[in-house]
mmCIF file of C-alpha atoms and ligand atoms in Angstrom:
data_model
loop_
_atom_site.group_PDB
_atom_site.id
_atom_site.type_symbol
_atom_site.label_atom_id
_atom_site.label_comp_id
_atom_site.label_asym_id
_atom_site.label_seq_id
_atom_site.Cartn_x
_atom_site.Cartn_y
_atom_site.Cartn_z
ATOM 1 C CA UNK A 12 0.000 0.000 0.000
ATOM 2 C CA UNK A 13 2.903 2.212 0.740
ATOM 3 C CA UNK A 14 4.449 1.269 -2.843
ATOM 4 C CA UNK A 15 3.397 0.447 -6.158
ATOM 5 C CA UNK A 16 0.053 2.583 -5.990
ATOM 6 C CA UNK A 17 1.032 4.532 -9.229
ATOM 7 C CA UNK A 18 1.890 1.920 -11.737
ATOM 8 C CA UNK A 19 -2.020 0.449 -10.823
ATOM 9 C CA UNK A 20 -3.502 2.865 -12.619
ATOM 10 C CA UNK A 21 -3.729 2.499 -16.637
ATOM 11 C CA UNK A 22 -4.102 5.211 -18.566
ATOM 12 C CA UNK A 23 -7.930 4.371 -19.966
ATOM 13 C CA UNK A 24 -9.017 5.404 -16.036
ATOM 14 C CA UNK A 25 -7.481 8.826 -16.365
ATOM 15 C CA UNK A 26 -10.670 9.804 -18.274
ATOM 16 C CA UNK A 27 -13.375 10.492 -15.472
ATOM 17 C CA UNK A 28 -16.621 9.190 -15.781
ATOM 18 C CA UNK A 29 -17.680 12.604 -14.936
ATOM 19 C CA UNK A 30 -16.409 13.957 -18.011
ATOM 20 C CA UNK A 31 -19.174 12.449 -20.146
ATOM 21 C CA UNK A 32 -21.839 11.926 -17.766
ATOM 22 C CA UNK A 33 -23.666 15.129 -16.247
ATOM 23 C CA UNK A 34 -23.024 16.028 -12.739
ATOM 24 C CA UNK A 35 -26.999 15.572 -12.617
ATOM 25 C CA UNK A 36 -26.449 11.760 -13.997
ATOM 26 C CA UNK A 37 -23.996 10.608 -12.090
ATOM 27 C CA UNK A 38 -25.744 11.862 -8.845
ATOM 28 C CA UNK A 39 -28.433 9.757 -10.255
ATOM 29 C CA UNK A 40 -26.543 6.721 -10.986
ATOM 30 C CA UNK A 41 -24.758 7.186 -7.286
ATOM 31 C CA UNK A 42 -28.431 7.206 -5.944
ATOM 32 C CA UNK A 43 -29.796 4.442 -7.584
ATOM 33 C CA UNK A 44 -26.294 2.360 -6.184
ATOM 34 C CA UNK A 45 -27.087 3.867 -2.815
ATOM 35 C CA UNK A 46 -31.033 2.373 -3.272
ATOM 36 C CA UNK A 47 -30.049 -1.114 -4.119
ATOM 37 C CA UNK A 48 -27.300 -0.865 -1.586
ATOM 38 C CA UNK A 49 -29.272 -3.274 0.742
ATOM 39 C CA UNK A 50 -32.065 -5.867 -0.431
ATOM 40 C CA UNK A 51 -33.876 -8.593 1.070
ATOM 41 C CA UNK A 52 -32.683 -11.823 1.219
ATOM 42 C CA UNK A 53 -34.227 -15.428 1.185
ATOM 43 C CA UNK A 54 -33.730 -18.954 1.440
ATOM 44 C CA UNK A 55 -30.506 -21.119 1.764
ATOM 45 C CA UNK A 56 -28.561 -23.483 0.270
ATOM 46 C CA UNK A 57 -26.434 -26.031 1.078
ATOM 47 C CA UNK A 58 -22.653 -25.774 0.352
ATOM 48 C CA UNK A 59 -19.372 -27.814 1.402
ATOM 49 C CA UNK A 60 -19.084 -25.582 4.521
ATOM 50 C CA UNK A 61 -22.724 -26.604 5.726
ATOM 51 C CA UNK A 62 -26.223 -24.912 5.035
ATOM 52 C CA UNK A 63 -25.900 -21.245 4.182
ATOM 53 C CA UNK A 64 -28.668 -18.467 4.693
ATOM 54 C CA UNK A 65 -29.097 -15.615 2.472
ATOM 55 C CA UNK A 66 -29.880 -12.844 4.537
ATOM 56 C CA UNK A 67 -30.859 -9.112 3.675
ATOM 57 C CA UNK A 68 -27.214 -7.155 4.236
ATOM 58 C CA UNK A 69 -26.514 -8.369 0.351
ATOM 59 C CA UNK A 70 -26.443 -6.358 -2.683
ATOM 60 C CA UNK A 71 -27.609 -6.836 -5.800
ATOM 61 C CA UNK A 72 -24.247 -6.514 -8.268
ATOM 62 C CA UNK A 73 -22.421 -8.047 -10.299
ATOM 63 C CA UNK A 74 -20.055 -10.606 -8.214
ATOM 64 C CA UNK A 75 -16.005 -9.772 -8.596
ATOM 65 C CA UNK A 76 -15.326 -13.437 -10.829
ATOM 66 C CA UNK A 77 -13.915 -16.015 -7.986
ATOM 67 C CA UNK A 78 -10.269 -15.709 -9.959
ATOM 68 C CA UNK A 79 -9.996 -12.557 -9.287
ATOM 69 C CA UNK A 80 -11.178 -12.532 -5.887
ATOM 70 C CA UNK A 81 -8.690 -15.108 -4.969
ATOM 71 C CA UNK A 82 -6.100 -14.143 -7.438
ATOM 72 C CA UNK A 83 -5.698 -10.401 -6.984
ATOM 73 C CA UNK A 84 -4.709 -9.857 -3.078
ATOM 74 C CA UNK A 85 -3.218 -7.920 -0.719
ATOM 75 C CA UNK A 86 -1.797 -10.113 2.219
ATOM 76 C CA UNK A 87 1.660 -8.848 3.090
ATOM 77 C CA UNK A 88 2.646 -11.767 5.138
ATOM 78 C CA UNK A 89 3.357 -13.272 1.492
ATOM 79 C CA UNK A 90 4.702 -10.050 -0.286
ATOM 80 C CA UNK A 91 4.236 -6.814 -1.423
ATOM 81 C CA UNK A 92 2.359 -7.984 -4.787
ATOM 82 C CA UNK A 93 -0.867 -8.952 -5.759
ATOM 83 C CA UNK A 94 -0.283 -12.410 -7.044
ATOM 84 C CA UNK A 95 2.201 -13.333 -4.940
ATOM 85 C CA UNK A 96 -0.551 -14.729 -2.134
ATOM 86 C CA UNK A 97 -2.335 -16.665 -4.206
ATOM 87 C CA UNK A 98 0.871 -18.454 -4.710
ATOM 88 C CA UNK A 99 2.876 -18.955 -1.712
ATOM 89 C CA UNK A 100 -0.144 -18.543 0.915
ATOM 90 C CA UNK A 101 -1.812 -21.958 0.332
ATOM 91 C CA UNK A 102 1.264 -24.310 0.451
ATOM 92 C CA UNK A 103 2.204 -22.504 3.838
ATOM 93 C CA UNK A 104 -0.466 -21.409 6.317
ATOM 94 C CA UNK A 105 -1.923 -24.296 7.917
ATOM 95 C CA UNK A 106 -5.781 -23.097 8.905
ATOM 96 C CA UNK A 107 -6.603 -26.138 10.965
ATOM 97 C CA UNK A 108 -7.122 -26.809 14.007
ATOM 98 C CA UNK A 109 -6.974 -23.105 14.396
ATOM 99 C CA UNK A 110 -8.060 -21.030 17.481
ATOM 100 C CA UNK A 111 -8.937 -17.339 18.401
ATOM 101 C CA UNK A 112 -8.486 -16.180 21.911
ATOM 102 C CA UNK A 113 -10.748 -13.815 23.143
ATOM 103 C CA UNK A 114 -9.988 -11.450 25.852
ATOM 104 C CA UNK A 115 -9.584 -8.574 27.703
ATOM 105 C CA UNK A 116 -12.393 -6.181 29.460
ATOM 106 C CA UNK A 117 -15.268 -9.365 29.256
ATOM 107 C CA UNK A 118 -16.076 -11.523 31.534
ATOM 108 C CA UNK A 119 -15.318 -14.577 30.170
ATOM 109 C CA UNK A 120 -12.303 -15.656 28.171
ATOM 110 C CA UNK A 121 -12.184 -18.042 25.447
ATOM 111 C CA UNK A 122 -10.285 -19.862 22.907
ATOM 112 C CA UNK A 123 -12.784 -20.313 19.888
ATOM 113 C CA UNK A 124 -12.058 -23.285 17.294
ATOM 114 C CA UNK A 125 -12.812 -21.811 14.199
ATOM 115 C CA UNK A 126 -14.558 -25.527 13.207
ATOM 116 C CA UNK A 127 -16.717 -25.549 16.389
ATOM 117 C CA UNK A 128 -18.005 -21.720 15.199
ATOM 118 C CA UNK A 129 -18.753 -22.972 12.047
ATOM 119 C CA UNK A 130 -20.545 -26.022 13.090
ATOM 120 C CA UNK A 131 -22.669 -24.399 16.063
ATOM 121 C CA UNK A 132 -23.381 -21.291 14.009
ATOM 122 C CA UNK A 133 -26.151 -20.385 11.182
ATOM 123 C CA UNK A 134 -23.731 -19.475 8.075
ATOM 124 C CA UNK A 135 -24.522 -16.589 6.346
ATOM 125 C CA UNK A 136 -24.163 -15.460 2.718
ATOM 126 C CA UNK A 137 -23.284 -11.440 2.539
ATOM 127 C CA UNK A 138 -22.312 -10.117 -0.807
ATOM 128 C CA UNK A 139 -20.657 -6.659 0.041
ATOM 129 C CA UNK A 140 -18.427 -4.220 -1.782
ATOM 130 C CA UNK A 141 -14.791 -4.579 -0.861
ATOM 131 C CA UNK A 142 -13.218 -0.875 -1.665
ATOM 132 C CA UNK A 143 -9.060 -1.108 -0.807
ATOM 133 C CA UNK A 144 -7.465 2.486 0.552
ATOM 134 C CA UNK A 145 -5.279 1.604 -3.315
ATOM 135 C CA UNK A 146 -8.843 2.825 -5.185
ATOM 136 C CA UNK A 147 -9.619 -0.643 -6.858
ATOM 137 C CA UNK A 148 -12.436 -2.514 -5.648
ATOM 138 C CA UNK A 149 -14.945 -6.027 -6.274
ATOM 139 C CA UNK A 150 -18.025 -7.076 -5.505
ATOM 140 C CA UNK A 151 -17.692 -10.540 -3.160
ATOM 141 C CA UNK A 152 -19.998 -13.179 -1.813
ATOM 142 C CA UNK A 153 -18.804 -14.169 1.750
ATOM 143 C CA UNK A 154 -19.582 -16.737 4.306
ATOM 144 C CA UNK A 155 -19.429 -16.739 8.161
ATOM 145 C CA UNK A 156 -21.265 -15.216 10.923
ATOM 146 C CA UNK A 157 -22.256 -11.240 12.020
ATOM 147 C CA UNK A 158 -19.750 -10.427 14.845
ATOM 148 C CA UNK A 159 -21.564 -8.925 16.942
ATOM 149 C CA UNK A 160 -23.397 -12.201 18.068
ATOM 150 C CA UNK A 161 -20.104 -13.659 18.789
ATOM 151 C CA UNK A 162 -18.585 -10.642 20.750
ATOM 152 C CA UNK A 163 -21.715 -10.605 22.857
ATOM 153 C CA UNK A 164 -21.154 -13.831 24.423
ATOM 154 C CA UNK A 165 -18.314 -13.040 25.960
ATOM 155 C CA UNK A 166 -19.917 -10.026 28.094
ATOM 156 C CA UNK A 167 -17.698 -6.707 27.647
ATOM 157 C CA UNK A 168 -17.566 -4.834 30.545
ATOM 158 C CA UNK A 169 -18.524 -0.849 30.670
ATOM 159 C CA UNK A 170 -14.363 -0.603 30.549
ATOM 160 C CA UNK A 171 -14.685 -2.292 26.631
ATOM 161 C CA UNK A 172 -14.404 0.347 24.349
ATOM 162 C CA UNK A 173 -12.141 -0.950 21.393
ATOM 163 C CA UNK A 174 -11.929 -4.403 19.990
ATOM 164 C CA UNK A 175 -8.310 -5.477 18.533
ATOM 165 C CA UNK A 176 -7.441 -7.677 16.258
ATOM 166 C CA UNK A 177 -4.377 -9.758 15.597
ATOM 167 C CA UNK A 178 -3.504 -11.821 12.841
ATOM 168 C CA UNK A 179 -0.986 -14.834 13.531
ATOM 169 C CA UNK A 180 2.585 -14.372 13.744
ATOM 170 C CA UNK A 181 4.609 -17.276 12.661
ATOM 171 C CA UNK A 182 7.496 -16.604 10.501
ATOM 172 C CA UNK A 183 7.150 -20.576 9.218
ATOM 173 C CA UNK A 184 3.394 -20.061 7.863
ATOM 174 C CA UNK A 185 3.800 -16.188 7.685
ATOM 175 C CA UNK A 186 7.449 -15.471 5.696
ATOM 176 C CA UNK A 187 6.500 -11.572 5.341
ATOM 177 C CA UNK A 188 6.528 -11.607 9.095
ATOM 178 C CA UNK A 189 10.396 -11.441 8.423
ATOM 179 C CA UNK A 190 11.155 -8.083 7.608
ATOM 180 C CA UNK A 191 10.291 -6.657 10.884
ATOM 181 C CA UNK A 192 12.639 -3.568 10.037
ATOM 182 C CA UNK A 193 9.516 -2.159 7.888
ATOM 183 C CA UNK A 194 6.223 -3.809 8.915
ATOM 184 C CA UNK A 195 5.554 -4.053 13.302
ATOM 185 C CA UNK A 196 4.349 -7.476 12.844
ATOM 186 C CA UNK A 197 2.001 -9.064 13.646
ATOM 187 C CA UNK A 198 -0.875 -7.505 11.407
ATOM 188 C CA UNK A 199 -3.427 -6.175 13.633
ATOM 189 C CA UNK A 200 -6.536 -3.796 13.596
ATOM 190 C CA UNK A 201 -9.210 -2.271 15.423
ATOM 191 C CA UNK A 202 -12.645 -1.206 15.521
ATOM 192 C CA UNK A 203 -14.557 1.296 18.374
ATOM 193 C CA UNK A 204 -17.088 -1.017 19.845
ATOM 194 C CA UNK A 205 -20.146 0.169 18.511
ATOM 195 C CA UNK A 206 -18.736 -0.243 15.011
ATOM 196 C CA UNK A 207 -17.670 -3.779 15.858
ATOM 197 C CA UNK A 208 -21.215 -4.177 17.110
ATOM 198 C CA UNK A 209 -22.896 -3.236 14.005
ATOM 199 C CA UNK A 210 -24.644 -5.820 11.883
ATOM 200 C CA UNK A 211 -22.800 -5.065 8.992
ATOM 201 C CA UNK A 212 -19.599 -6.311 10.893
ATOM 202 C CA UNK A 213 -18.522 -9.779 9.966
ATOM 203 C CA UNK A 214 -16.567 -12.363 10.067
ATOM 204 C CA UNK A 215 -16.083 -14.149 7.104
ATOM 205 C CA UNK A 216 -14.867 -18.144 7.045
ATOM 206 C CA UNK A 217 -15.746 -18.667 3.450
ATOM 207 C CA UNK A 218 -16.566 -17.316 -0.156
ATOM 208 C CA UNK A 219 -18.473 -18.290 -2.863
ATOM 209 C CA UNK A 220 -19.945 -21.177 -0.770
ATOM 210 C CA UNK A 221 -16.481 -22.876 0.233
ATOM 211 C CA UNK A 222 -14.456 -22.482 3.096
ATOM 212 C CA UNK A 223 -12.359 -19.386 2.637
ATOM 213 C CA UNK A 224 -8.711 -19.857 0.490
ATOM 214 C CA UNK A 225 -5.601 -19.705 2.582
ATOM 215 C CA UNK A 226 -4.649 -15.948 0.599
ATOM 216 C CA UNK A 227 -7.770 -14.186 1.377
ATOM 217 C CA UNK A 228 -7.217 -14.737 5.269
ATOM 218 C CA UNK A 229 -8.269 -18.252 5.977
ATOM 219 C CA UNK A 230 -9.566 -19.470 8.316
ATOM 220 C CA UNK A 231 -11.444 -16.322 9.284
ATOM 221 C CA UNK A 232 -11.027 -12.664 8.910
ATOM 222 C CA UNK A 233 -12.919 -9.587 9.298
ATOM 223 C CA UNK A 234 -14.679 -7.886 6.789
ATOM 224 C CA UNK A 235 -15.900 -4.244 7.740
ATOM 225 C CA UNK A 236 -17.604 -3.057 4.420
ATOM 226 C CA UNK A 237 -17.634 0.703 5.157
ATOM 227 C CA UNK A 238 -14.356 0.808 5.832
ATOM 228 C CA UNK A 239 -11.148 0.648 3.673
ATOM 229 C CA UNK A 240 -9.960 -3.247 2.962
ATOM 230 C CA UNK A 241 -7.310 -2.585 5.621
ATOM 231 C CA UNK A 242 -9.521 -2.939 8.396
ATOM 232 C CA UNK A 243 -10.429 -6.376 7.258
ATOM 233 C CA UNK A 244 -7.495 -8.272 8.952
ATOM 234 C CA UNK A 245 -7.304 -11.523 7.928
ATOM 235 C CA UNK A 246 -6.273 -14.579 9.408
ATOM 236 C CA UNK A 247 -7.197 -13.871 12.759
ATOM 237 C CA UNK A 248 -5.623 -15.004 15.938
ATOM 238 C CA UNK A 249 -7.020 -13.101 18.884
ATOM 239 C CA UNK A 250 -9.894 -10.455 19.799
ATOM 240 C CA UNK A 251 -9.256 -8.126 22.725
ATOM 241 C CA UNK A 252 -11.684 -6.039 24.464
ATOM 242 C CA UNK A 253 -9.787 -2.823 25.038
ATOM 243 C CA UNK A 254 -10.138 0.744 26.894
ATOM 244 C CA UNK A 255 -7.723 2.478 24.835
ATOM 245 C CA UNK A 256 -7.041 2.921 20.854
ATOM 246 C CA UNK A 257 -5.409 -0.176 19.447
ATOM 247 C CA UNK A 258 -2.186 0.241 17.706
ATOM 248 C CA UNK A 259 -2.986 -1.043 14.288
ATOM 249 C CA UNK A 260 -0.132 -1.893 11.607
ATOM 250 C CA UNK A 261 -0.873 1.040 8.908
ATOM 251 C CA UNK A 262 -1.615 3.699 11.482
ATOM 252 C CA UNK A 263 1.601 3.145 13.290
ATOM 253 C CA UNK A 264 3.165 3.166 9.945
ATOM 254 C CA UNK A 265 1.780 6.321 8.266
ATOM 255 C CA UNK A 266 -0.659 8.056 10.490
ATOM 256 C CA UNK A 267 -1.621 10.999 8.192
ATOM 257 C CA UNK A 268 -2.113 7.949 5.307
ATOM 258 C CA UNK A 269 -3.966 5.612 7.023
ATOM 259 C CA UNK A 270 -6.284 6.608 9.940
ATOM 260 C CA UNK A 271 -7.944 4.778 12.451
ATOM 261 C CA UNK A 272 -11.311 5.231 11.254
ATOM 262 C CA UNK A 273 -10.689 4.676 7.656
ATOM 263 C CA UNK A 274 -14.396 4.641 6.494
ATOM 264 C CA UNK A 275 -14.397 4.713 3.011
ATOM 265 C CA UNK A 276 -14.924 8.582 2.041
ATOM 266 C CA UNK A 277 -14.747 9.926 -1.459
ATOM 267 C CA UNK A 278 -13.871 13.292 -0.228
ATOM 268 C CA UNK A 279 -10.903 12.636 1.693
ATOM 269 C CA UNK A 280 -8.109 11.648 -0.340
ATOM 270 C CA UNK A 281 -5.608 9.697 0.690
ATOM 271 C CA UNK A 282 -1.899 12.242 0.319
ATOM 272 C CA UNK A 283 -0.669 10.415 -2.368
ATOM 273 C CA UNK A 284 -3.999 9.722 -4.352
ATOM 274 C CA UNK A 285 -7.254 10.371 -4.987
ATOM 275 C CA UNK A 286 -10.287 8.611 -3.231
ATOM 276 C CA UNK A 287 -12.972 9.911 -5.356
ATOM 277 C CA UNK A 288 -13.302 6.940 -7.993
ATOM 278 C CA UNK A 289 -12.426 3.348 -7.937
ATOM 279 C CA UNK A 290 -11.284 0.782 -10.553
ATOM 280 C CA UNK A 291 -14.132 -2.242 -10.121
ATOM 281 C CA UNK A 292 -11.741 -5.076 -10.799
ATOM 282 C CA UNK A 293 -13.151 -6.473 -13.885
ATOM 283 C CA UNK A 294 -14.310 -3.154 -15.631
ATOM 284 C CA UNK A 295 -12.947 -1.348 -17.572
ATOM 285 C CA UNK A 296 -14.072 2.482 -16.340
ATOM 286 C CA UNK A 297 -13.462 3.817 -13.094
ATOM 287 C CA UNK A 298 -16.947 4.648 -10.831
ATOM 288 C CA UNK A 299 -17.392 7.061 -8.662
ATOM 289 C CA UNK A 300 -16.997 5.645 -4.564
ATOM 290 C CA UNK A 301 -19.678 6.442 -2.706
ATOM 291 C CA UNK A 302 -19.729 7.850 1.090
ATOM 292 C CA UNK A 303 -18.978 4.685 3.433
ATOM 293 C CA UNK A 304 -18.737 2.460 0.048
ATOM 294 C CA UNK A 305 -22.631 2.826 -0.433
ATOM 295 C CA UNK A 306 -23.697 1.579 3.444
ATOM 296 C CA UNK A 307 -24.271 4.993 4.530
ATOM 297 C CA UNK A 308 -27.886 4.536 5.036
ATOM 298 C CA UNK A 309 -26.752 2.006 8.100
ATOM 299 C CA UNK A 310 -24.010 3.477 9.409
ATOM 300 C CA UNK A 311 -23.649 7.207 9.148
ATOM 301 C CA UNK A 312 -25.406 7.378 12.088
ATOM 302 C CA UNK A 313 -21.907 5.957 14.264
ATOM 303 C CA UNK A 314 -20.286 8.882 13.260
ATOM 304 C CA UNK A 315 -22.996 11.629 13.944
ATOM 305 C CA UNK A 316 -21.678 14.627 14.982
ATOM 306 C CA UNK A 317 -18.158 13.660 13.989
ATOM 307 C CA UNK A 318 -15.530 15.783 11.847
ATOM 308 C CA UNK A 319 -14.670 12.737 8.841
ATOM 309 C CA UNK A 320 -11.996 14.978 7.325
ATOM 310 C CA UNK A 321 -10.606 14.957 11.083
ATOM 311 C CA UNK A 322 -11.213 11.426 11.926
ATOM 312 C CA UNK A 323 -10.448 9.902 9.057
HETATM 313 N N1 MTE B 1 -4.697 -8.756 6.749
HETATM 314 C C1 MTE B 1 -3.432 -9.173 6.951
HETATM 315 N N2 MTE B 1 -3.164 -9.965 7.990
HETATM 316 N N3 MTE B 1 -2.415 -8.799 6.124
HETATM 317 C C2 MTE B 1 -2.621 -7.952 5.060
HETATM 318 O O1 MTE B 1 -1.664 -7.615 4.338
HETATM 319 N N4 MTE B 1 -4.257 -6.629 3.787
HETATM 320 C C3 MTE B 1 -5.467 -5.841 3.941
HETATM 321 C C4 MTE B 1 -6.654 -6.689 4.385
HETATM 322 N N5 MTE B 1 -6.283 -7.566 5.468
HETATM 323 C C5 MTE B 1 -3.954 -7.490 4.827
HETATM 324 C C6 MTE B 1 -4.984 -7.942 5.693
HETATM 325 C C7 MTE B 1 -5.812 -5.126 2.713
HETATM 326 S S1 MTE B 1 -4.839 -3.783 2.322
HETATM 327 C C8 MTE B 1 -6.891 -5.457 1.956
HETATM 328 S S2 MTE B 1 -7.400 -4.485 0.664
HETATM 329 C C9 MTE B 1 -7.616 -6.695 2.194
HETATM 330 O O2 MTE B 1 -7.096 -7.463 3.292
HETATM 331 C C10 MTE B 1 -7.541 -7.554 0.957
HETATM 332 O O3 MTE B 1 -8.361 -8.687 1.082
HETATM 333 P P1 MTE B 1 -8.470 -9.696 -0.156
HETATM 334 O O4 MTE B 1 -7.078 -10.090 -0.548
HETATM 335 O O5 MTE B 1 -9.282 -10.846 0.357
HETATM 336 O O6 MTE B 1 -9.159 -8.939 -1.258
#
């Protein structure tokens, strides 16, 4: 994310799709994405990872092809490029058994097997938009369970007001981890606990109806759709319940590049680039993004009152 954020953009983007659309047309188009944003669900079906429900946080566009979803990455425990995960990740992580501790300011502590969660919890299908802080961005159908549900049971206490999130650290599975002179490994992130708490938070075990592929964070990772890809650390290891901000990995690396927050915000561009269109991995034109990647509607309201060009 640091590097190599120039040479990702081809020349056909340059041309905005503002230049030939009317302002008055593209706020139309952005509003119609904004409508369809959310639609209800139905049904299930059966997949290898168990029965799978189709609930109503899914949107109704055209799914990023599963090559590539799992082909086209950004998991710097494996390198710097895109296709580099897709390669090395599978032969080396090992995501079973596999088991996140959770802890901190709740009253219970746990270690979670990831296989237990899956087999004692109602799967869920989400299709969300996955926007990286880089300005590309796909369309992909996960599996797992909301968060929130999960967090719940271990009873925060009043003193919980961050959840962290680590991702494993194991220079034999995770050779990125390595080159500790750049990156303060492990990977971890954060949310505030209300946005950790919101339905839209997940935690995804699978895509496209099979468990998910070593490079795109098996056996679980986050997926925070509002937000900039960052936040959805992959491969997790252990949840904390926390008073204070959680370092996170980017933030500690570039503050004024990557804040905490990171909610996916057209006007706010990132120093080195703008945020105010995206390349949809698969199309050719660049679209506009849209305020909290077109969830605003169910979650502006965790940030009432708040300066976003502040805390961004
Ligand atoms: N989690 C870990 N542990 N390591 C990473 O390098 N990259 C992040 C996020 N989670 C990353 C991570 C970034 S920048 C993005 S855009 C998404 O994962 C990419 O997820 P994907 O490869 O499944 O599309």
């Amino acid at each position: 994310m640091l590097i190599r954020h120039q040479s990702d953009l081809r020349p056909s983007e340059i041309t905005s799709r503002q230049s030939y659309l009317s302002r008055r047309q593209w706020m139309a188009g952005a509003g119609a994405a904004f409508l369809t944003a959310v639609t209800a669900g139905g049904g299930a079906k059966a997949s290898a990872l168990g029965t799978i429900a189709k609930t109503a946080y899914t949107i109704d566009e055209k799914q990023t092809s599963l090559e590539d979803v799992t082909h086209y990455n950004n998991f710097y425990e494996y390198g710097t490029d895109k296709e580099q995960p897709a390669k090395l990740a599978p032969g080396l992580l090992k995501p079973r058994p596999w088991t996140v501790r959770i802890s901190g300011e709740c009253k219970t502590t746990a270690s979670v097997d990831v296989d237990d969660l899956i087999r004692t919890s109602t799967l869920e299908e989400r299709v969300y938009r996955h926007r990286c802080v880089e300005a590309w961005s796909m369309v992909i159908p996960w599996v797992g369970v909301p968060l929130a549900p999960l967090l719940q049971r271990f009873e925060p206490t009043s003193k919980a007001k961050f959840v962290a999130f680590e991702t494993l650290s194991d220079v034999a599975q995770m050779p990125g981890e390595r080159s500790s002179l750049i990156y303060p490994w492990p990977y971890r992130e954060g949310l505030r606990i209300d946005e950790a708490m919101h339905p839209l938070a997940f935690l995804a075990v699978g895509l496209y109806g099979e468990a998910l592929p070593a490079q795109n964070g098996a056996p679980i990772r986050l997926v925070v759709p509002w937000k900039y890809g960052f936040k959805s650390i992959k491969s997790i290891v252990a949840i904390r319940f926390v008073e204070q901000v959680p370092p996170t990995l980017w933030n500690a690396l570039a503050p004024e590049e990557y804040g905490f927050y990171s909610n996916v915000n057209p006007t706010v561009d990132h120093p080195r680039w703008s945020q105010a269109k995206e390349r949809r991995i698969g199309e050719f034109l660049r679209r506009p993004t849209l305020m909290f990647n077109g969830y605003g509607e169910q979650v502006a309201g965790l940030y009432a009152g708040m300066d976003l060009k502040k805390f961004f």
